[in-house]
CSV table of C-alpha atoms in Angstrom, one decimal:
chain,number,residue,atom,x,y,z
A,220,UNK,CA,15.4,2.0,8.1
A,221,UNK,CA,12.9,-1.0,7.4
A,222,UNK,CA,11.7,-0.5,10.8
A,223,UNK,CA,10.4,2.6,10.0
A,224,UNK,CA,7.2,2.0,9.2
A,225,UNK,CA,6.0,0.5,12.7
A,226,UNK,CA,7.2,4.1,14.6
A,227,UNK,CA,4.2,6.2,13.0
A,228,UNK,CA,2.1,2.9,12.0
A,229,UNK,CA,1.7,4.8,11.1
A,230,UNK,CA,3.8,-14.0,-8.8
A,231,UNK,CA,5.3,-15.6,-9.3
A,232,UNK,CA,4.3,-12.7,-12.0
A,233,UNK,CA,1.9,-14.6,-14.6
A,234,UNK,CA,1.6,-14.2,-18.1
A,235,UNK,CA,-2.1,-13.1,-18.5
A,236,UNK,CA,-3.3,-15.3,-21.3
A,237,UNK,CA,-6.6,-15.2,-24.0
A,238,UNK,CA,-9.3,-16.5,-21.8
A,239,UNK,CA,-10.3,-19.7,-22.2
A,240,UNK,CA,-13.3,-20.2,-24.3
A,241,UNK,CA,-16.9,-20.3,-21.7
A,242,UNK,CA,-18.2,-23.9,-21.5
A,243,UNK,CA,-21.4,-23.7,-19.8
A,244,UNK,CA,-23.6,-20.4,-18.8
A,245,UNK,CA,-22.6,-18.4,-16.0
A,246,UNK,CA,-25.3,-18.5,-13.6
A,247,UNK,CA,-26.6,-15.8,-11.4
A,248,UNK,CA,-24.5,-15.6,-7.8
A,249,UNK,CA,-24.7,-13.1,-4.8
A,250,UNK,CA,-22.4,-10.2,-4.7
A,251,UNK,CA,-19.6,-10.8,-2.3
A,252,UNK,CA,-21.3,-9.1,1.1
A,253,UNK,CA,-23.7,-7.4,-1.1
A,254,UNK,CA,-20.6,-4.9,-3.0
A,255,UNK,CA,-19.7,-4.8,-6.1
A,256,UNK,CA,-16.6,-3.0,-5.7
A,257,UNK,CA,-13.4,-4.2,-3.5
A,258,UNK,CA,-9.8,-2.1,-3.7
A,259,UNK,CA,-7.1,-5.2,-3.1
A,260,UNK,CA,-3.6,-6.0,-1.8
A,261,UNK,CA,-1.9,-9.3,-1.7
A,262,UNK,CA,1.5,-10.6,-2.2
A,263,UNK,CA,3.3,-13.7,-2.7
A,264,UNK,CA,6.1,-13.4,0.5
A,265,UNK,CA,7.8,-15.9,1.8
A,266,UNK,CA,11.2,-15.8,3.9
A,267,UNK,CA,13.5,-18.2,1.5
A,268,UNK,CA,12.7,-16.7,-1.0
A,269,UNK,CA,13.9,-13.6,-3.6
A,270,UNK,CA,11.1,-14.1,-6.2
A,271,UNK,CA,8.6,-12.2,-3.6
A,272,UNK,CA,5.9,-10.1,-5.1
A,273,UNK,CA,2.7,-7.6,-4.2
A,274,UNK,CA,-0.2,-6.7,-6.6
A,275,UNK,CA,-2.9,-3.5,-5.6
A,276,UNK,CA,-5.5,-2.8,-7.5
A,277,UNK,CA,-9.0,-3.9,-7.8
A,278,UNK,CA,-12.0,-6.3,-8.3
A,279,UNK,CA,-15.3,-6.3,-9.9
A,280,UNK,CA,-18.2,-8.1,-9.0
A,281,UNK,CA,-20.9,-8.9,-11.3
A,282,UNK,CA,-24.5,-10.4,-10.6
A,283,UNK,CA,-24.0,-13.1,-13.7
A,284,UNK,CA,-21.1,-14.9,-11.0
A,285,UNK,CA,-18.1,-12.8,-13.2
A,286,UNK,CA,-15.4,-10.9,-11.5
A,287,UNK,CA,-12.8,-8.6,-13.4
A,288,UNK,CA,-9.6,-7.5,-11.9
A,289,UNK,CA,-7.1,-4.7,-12.7
A,290,UNK,CA,-3.7,-4.3,-10.7
A,291,UNK,CA,-1.1,-3.5,-10.2
A,292,UNK,CA,2.0,-5.9,-9.9
A,293,UNK,CA,5.9,-5.4,-8.3
A,294,UNK,CA,7.7,-8.5,-8.4
A,295,UNK,CA,11.6,-8.7,-7.3
A,296,UNK,CA,12.2,-11.0,-10.6
A,297,UNK,CA,11.7,-7.2,-12.6
A,298,UNK,CA,12.5,-4.9,-9.7
A,299,UNK,CA,11.7,-1.2,-10.4
A,300,UNK,CA,13.1,2.1,-10.2
A,301,UNK,CA,11.2,4.6,-7.7
A,302,UNK,CA,9.4,6.8,-9.6
A,303,UNK,CA,8.8,10.9,-9.3
A,304,UNK,CA,5.2,11.9,-8.8
A,305,UNK,CA,5.7,15.3,-10.5
A,306,UNK,CA,4.8,16.7,-6.5
A,307,UNK,CA,6.4,19.2,-4.5
A,308,UNK,CA,4.7,19.9,-1.0
A,309,UNK,CA,4.8,23.8,-0.7
A,310,UNK,CA,6.1,26.0,1.8
A,311,UNK,CA,3.3,25.8,4.2
A,312,UNK,CA,4.0,22.2,4.7
A,313,UNK,CA,7.7,21.7,4.0
A,314,UNK,CA,11.2,23.4,5.1
A,315,UNK,CA,14.0,23.5,2.6
A,316,UNK,CA,16.5,24.7,5.8
A,317,UNK,CA,17.0,21.2,6.4
A,318,UNK,CA,18.8,20.5,9.8
A,319,UNK,CA,16.4,20.1,12.7
A,320,UNK,CA,12.7,21.5,11.6
A,321,UNK,CA,8.9,21.3,12.4
A,322,UNK,CA,8.2,20.5,9.0
A,323,UNK,CA,9.7,17.7,6.5
A,324,UNK,CA,12.3,18.5,3.8
A,325,UNK,CA,10.9,19.8,0.4
A,326,UNK,CA,11.1,16.8,-1.6
A,327,UNK,CA,9.9,15.5,-4.7
A,328,UNK,CA,7.3,13.1,-3.3
A,329,UNK,CA,8.4,9.1,-4.8
A,330,UNK,CA,6.3,6.5,-5.4
A,331,UNK,CA,6.6,3.0,-6.5
A,332,UNK,CA,7.7,2.2,-10.5
A,333,UNK,CA,4.4,2.0,-12.3
A,334,UNK,CA,2.0,3.8,-10.1
A,335,UNK,CA,1.2,6.6,-12.3
A,336,UNK,CA,0.8,4.7,-14.8
A,337,UNK,CA,-2.1,2.3,-16.3
A,338,UNK,CA,-2.8,-1.2,-14.0
A,339,UNK,CA,-0.3,-3.8,-15.4
A,340,UNK,CA,-2.3,-6.5,-16.0
A,341,UNK,CA,-6.2,-7.7,-16.0
A,342,UNK,CA,-7.8,-10.7,-16.0
A,343,UNK,CA,-11.3,-11.9,-15.4
A,344,UNK,CA,-12.7,-14.9,-13.9
A,345,UNK,CA,-15.8,-16.4,-12.1
A,346,UNK,CA,-17.0,-16.5,-8.5
A,347,UNK,CA,-19.3,-17.9,-5.7
A,348,UNK,CA,-20.5,-17.2,-2.4
A,349,UNK,CA,-21.2,-20.0,0.3
A,350,UNK,CA,-21.2,-18.6,3.4
A,351,UNK,CA,-19.1,-16.4,4.5
A,352,UNK,CA,-16.1,-17.3,1.5
A,353,UNK,CA,-15.4,-15.9,-1.7
A,354,UNK,CA,-14.2,-18.4,-4.1
A,355,UNK,CA,-12.4,-17.6,-7.6
A,356,UNK,CA,-11.0,-18.8,-10.2
A,357,UNK,CA,-9.1,-17.2,-12.5
A,358,UNK,CA,-9.3,-17.5,-16.6
A,359,UNK,CA,-5.9,-17.6,-17.0
A,360,UNK,CA,-3.5,-20.8,-18.4
A,361,UNK,CA,-2.2,-22.2,-15.0
A,362,UNK,CA,-4.5,-22.9,-12.3
A,363,UNK,CA,-5.5,-20.0,-9.6
A,364,UNK,CA,-7.6,-20.1,-7.0
A,365,UNK,CA,-8.2,-17.5,-4.5
A,366,UNK,CA,-10.7,-18.0,-1.4
A,367,UNK,CA,-11.7,-15.0,0.7
A,368,UNK,CA,-13.6,-14.8,4.1
A,369,UNK,CA,-16.5,-12.4,3.8
A,370,UNK,CA,-16.9,-9.6,6.5
A,371,UNK,CA,-19.5,-6.9,6.9
A,372,UNK,CA,-18.6,-3.7,8.5
A,373,UNK,CA,-21.4,-2.8,11.9
A,374,UNK,CA,-22.6,-0.8,9.6
A,375,UNK,CA,-23.4,-2.1,6.3
A,376,UNK,CA,-21.2,0.4,4.7
A,377,UNK,CA,-18.2,-1.7,4.1
A,378,UNK,CA,-17.7,-5.0,3.5
A,379,UNK,CA,-13.8,-6.6,4.1
A,380,UNK,CA,-11.8,-9.8,2.2
A,381,UNK,CA,-9.4,-12.0,4.7
A,382,UNK,CA,-7.8,-14.2,2.5
A,383,UNK,CA,-7.7,-17.7,3.5
A,384,UNK,CA,-5.7,-19.3,1.1
A,385,UNK,CA,-4.8,-18.7,-2.8
A,386,UNK,CA,-3.0,-20.4,-5.0
A,387,UNK,CA,-0.4,-18.2,-5.9
A,388,UNK,CA,-0.7,-15.2,-2.6
A,389,UNK,CA,0.4,-15.5,0.9
A,390,UNK,CA,-1.1,-12.7,2.1
A,391,UNK,CA,-4.0,-10.0,1.0
A,392,UNK,CA,-6.4,-7.5,2.4
A,393,UNK,CA,-9.5,-6.6,0.5
A,394,UNK,CA,-12.2,-3.6,1.1
A,395,UNK,CA,-15.8,-3.1,-0.5
A,396,UNK,CA,-18.8,-1.2,-1.2
A,397,UNK,CA,-21.4,-0.2,-4.0
A,398,UNK,CA,-19.1,3.8,-5.2
A,399,UNK,CA,-18.0,3.3,-8.3
A,400,UNK,CA,-13.9,3.1,-8.0
A,401,UNK,CA,-13.8,7.0,-9.3
A,402,UNK,CA,-14.9,8.0,-6.3
A,403,UNK,CA,-12.3,9.5,-4.1
A,404,UNK,CA,-11.8,11.9,-1.3
A,405,UNK,CA,-9.7,14.4,-1.1
A,406,UNK,CA,-6.7,15.2,1.4
A,407,UNK,CA,-8.8,17.2,3.5
A,408,UNK,CA,-11.3,14.6,4.3
A,409,UNK,CA,-8.3,12.2,5.0
A,410,UNK,CA,-6.6,14.7,7.3
A,411,UNK,CA,-10.3,15.5,8.8
A,412,UNK,CA,-10.9,11.7,9.5
A,413,UNK,CA,-12.9,11.7,12.6
A,414,UNK,CA,-12.4,7.8,14.0
A,415,UNK,CA,-8.6,6.0,15.0
A,416,UNK,CA,-7.1,4.6,11.7
A,417,UNK,CA,-4.9,1.4,12.8
A,418,UNK,CA,-2.5,-1.0,11.0
A,419,UNK,CA,-1.9,-4.2,9.6
A,420,UNK,CA,1.3,-4.9,8.0
A,421,UNK,CA,3.3,-8.5,7.2
A,422,UNK,CA,6.1,-7.5,5.3
A,423,UNK,CA,9.2,-8.6,3.5
A,424,UNK,CA,13.4,-7.3,3.9
A,425,UNK,CA,16.7,-9.2,4.2
A,426,UNK,CA,15.2,-12.7,4.1
A,427,UNK,CA,12.7,-12.3,7.3
A,428,UNK,CA,8.9,-11.7,7.7
A,429,UNK,CA,7.9,-9.6,9.9
A,430,UNK,CA,4.1,-8.9,10.7
A,431,UNK,CA,2.9,-6.3,12.6
A,432,UNK,CA,-1.1,-5.6,13.6
A,433,UNK,CA,-3.2,-3.3,15.6
A,434,UNK,CA,-0.4,-0.5,15.2
A,435,UNK,CA,-2.8,3.6,15.4
A,436,UNK,CA,-1.4,5.7,11.9
A,437,UNK,CA,-1.4,8.8,13.3
A,438,UNK,CA,-3.4,10.8,9.6
A,439,UNK,CA,-4.4,13.6,11.8
A,440,UNK,CA,-0.8,14.5,12.9
A,441,UNK,CA,-0.2,15.3,8.8
A,442,UNK,CA,0.4,18.6,8.2
A,443,UNK,CA,-1.9,20.3,5.5
A,444,UNK,CA,-0.2,21.5,2.5
A,445,UNK,CA,-2.1,25.3,1.7
A,446,UNK,CA,-1.1,25.3,-2.3
A,447,UNK,CA,-0.1,21.8,-2.9
A,448,UNK,CA,-3.5,20.5,-1.7
A,449,UNK,CA,-3.0,17.2,-2.9
A,450,UNK,CA,-0.5,16.4,0.0
A,451,UNK,CA,-0.3,16.1,3.5
A,452,UNK,CA,3.2,15.9,5.3
A,453,UNK,CA,4.8,15.0,8.9
A,454,UNK,CA,7.9,14.9,10.4
A,455,UNK,CA,8.2,12.7,13.1
A,456,UNK,CA,10.9,14.2,15.3
A,457,UNK,CA,12.9,11.3,16.5
A,458,UNK,CA,11.9,7.6,16.8
A,459,UNK,CA,13.7,4.7,19.3
A,460,UNK,CA,14.0,1.8,16.7
A,461,UNK,CA,14.7,3.3,13.0
A,462,UNK,CA,17.1,5.8,12.2
A,463,UNK,CA,19.5,4.9,14.5
A,464,UNK,CA,23.5,4.5,14.5
A,465,UNK,CA,23.5,0.8,14.4
A,466,UNK,CA,20.5,0.9,11.2
A,467,UNK,CA,22.7,2.7,8.8
A,468,UNK,CA,23.3,6.1,10.4
A,469,UNK,CA,26.8,5.8,12.1
A,470,UNK,CA,27.5,9.5,11.7
A,471,UNK,CA,24.1,11.1,12.4
A,472,UNK,CA,21.7,8.7,13.5
A,473,UNK,CA,20.0,8.2,16.9
A,474,UNK,CA,22.9,7.1,19.4
A,475,UNK,CA,25.8,9.8,18.2
A,476,UNK,CA,26.7,12.8,18.8
A,477,UNK,CA,24.2,14.6,16.6
A,478,UNK,CA,21.0,12.0,17.4
A,479,UNK,CA,18.9,12.6,14.3
A,480,UNK,CA,16.2,10.0,14.3
A,481,UNK,CA,13.4,12.2,12.1
A,482,UNK,CA,11.2,10.5,10.0
A,483,UNK,CA,10.1,12.5,7.1
A,484,UNK,CA,6.5,11.1,6.0
A,485,UNK,CA,4.7,12.2,2.8
A,486,UNK,CA,0.9,11.2,1.9
A,487,UNK,CA,0.3,12.2,-1.6
A,488,UNK,CA,-2.6,11.7,-3.8
A,489,UNK,CA,-1.8,10.1,-8.0
A,490,UNK,CA,-5.1,10.5,-9.6
A,491,UNK,CA,-8.0,12.8,-9.5
A,492,UNK,CA,-10.4,10.2,-10.6
A,493,UNK,CA,-9.5,6.8,-8.9
A,494,UNK,CA,-8.5,5.9,-5.7
A,495,UNK,CA,-4.7,6.1,-5.9
A,496,UNK,CA,-2.7,7.4,-3.4
A,497,UNK,CA,0.7,7.5,-2.4
A,498,UNK,CA,2.9,7.4,1.2
A,499,UNK,CA,6.7,8.1,1.4
A,500,UNK,CA,8.7,8.5,4.3
A,501,UNK,CA,12.7,8.0,5.2
A,502,UNK,CA,14.8,8.6,7.7
A,503,UNK,CA,16.3,11.9,7.7
A,504,UNK,CA,19.8,10.9,8.7
A,505,UNK,CA,20.2,8.3,5.5
A,506,UNK,CA,20.2,12.0,3.7
A,507,UNK,CA,22.7,13.5,5.9
A,508,UNK,CA,24.9,10.0,5.7
A,509,UNK,CA,25.6,10.7,1.5
A,510,UNK,CA,25.3,15.0,2.1
A,511,UNK,CA,21.9,15.2,0.5
A,512,UNK,CA,19.0,17.2,1.1
A,513,UNK,CA,16.5,14.8,-0.4
A,514,UNK,CA,17.2,11.3,-0.1
A,515,UNK,CA,17.9,9.3,-2.6
A,516,UNK,CA,18.4,6.0,-1.4
A,517,UNK,CA,16.3,3.0,-0.2
A,518,UNK,CA,13.5,5.2,0.8
A,519,UNK,CA,10.1,3.2,1.5
A,520,UNK,CA,7.5,3.8,-0.8
A,521,UNK,CA,3.7,2.5,-0.5
A,522,UNK,CA,1.8,2.4,-2.8
A,523,UNK,CA,-2.2,3.0,-1.6
A,524,UNK,CA,-5.7,2.3,-2.7
A,525,UNK,CA,-8.2,4.3,-1.0
A,526,UNK,CA,-11.3,2.5,0.6
A,527,UNK,CA,-14.4,3.9,0.4
A,528,UNK,CA,-18.4,2.9,1.6
A,529,UNK,CA,-21.3,2.8,0.3
A,530,UNK,CA,-21.8,6.8,1.6
A,531,UNK,CA,-18.6,7.7,-0.6
A,532,UNK,CA,-17.0,8.1,3.0
A,533,UNK,CA,-12.9,7.8,3.3
A,534,UNK,CA,-12.3,5.0,5.5
A,535,UNK,CA,-8.7,3.8,5.2
A,536,UNK,CA,-6.6,2.0,2.6
A,537,UNK,CA,-4.8,-1.2,1.4
A,538,UNK,CA,-1.7,-0.5,0.2
A,539,UNK,CA,1.7,-2.4,-0.9
A,540,UNK,CA,5.1,-1.2,-0.4
A,541,UNK,CA,7.7,-1.7,-3.2
A,542,UNK,CA,10.9,-0.8,-2.5
A,543,UNK,CA,13.4,-2.5,-4.5
A,544,UNK,CA,16.7,-2.1,-3.6
A,545,UNK,CA,19.6,0.5,-5.0
A,546,UNK,CA,22.1,-2.9,-4.6
A,547,UNK,CA,20.9,-6.6,-4.2
A,548,UNK,CA,17.2,-7.8,-4.1
A,549,UNK,CA,18.6,-9.5,-0.3
A,550,UNK,CA,17.9,-5.5,0.9
A,551,UNK,CA,14.9,-5.0,-1.2
A,552,UNK,CA,11.7,-3.9,1.4
A,553,UNK,CA,8.0,-5.5,0.2
A,554,UNK,CA,4.6,-5.4,2.2
A,555,UNK,CA,1.4,-6.0,2.3
A,556,UNK,CA,-1.0,-4.0,4.2
A,557,UNK,CA,-4.4,-2.2,5.2
A,558,UNK,CA,-4.9,1.2,7.2
A,559,UNK,CA,-9.0,1.4,8.6
A,560,UNK,CA,-11.4,2.0,11.2
A,561,UNK,CA,-12.7,-1.5,10.1
A,562,UNK,CA,-10.3,-4.5,10.8
């Protein structure tokens, strides 16, 4: 099922200790890209490791040269079970019949463990901007320095961060504006977004890293829910690379007599007061193999943070996959991703 993400295209945990006493006043610094507030996705993803982690959250920059972070952490050393969101899409955008249908199944949407609550960690640091490079030094017990390339958008309403190097992370994306973190757009605005969204992703599963880029994300193909307006759904009718007989569906998957290779997709708001959304998807045949209507196995849970520009407009997401296996760590699925019109 690991390859399902490409079809639609659609920390080392650290103990954050009290900040060290400042030894000198912090001097004024230009804001990175002229923006105060960034949504951030980053991860430590190495093929040979089973100590990988992903983080998702926000950085906020002040003109005095200080920066603060609030982040969710998912780490293989402390795997978290998938969490219920409380959202069950209504019958206008789902079905309770199962089998072959044009709508996905009426299932309660799942997300990564802990994402419905407060961020796991906060920290502060200092930053400087030299040319197009942002350098951050976090005030924690161990050394942690990050450098990001700062890329302004052509319209000036966004700034993008591309990870240059980090003491701990191997991959990362960020997008910033001067909109408050409390500014978000409804799912109706997501579906109506007029431009193309494309995805870049680096994923870890089974001891392998896979990087994919410039993949179309078909947000307009999702179905709006009349009553559950915080949710969008999509049933991908078939797939060539996922949900196959050889991919965990020996009785029902693609290549069998039933030949069921459809994928169930759900895109749901997590909070009305901040940028959190989540994407959940799974192969229909996997539920059929277990005799289930709603799949309870290793589905894909991808927490997301909306990218909002200076005008308050939706521009996509940064996200992470934190799909911990119900079996061994070798079958976890972790990823760092971005879905945006500015890449």
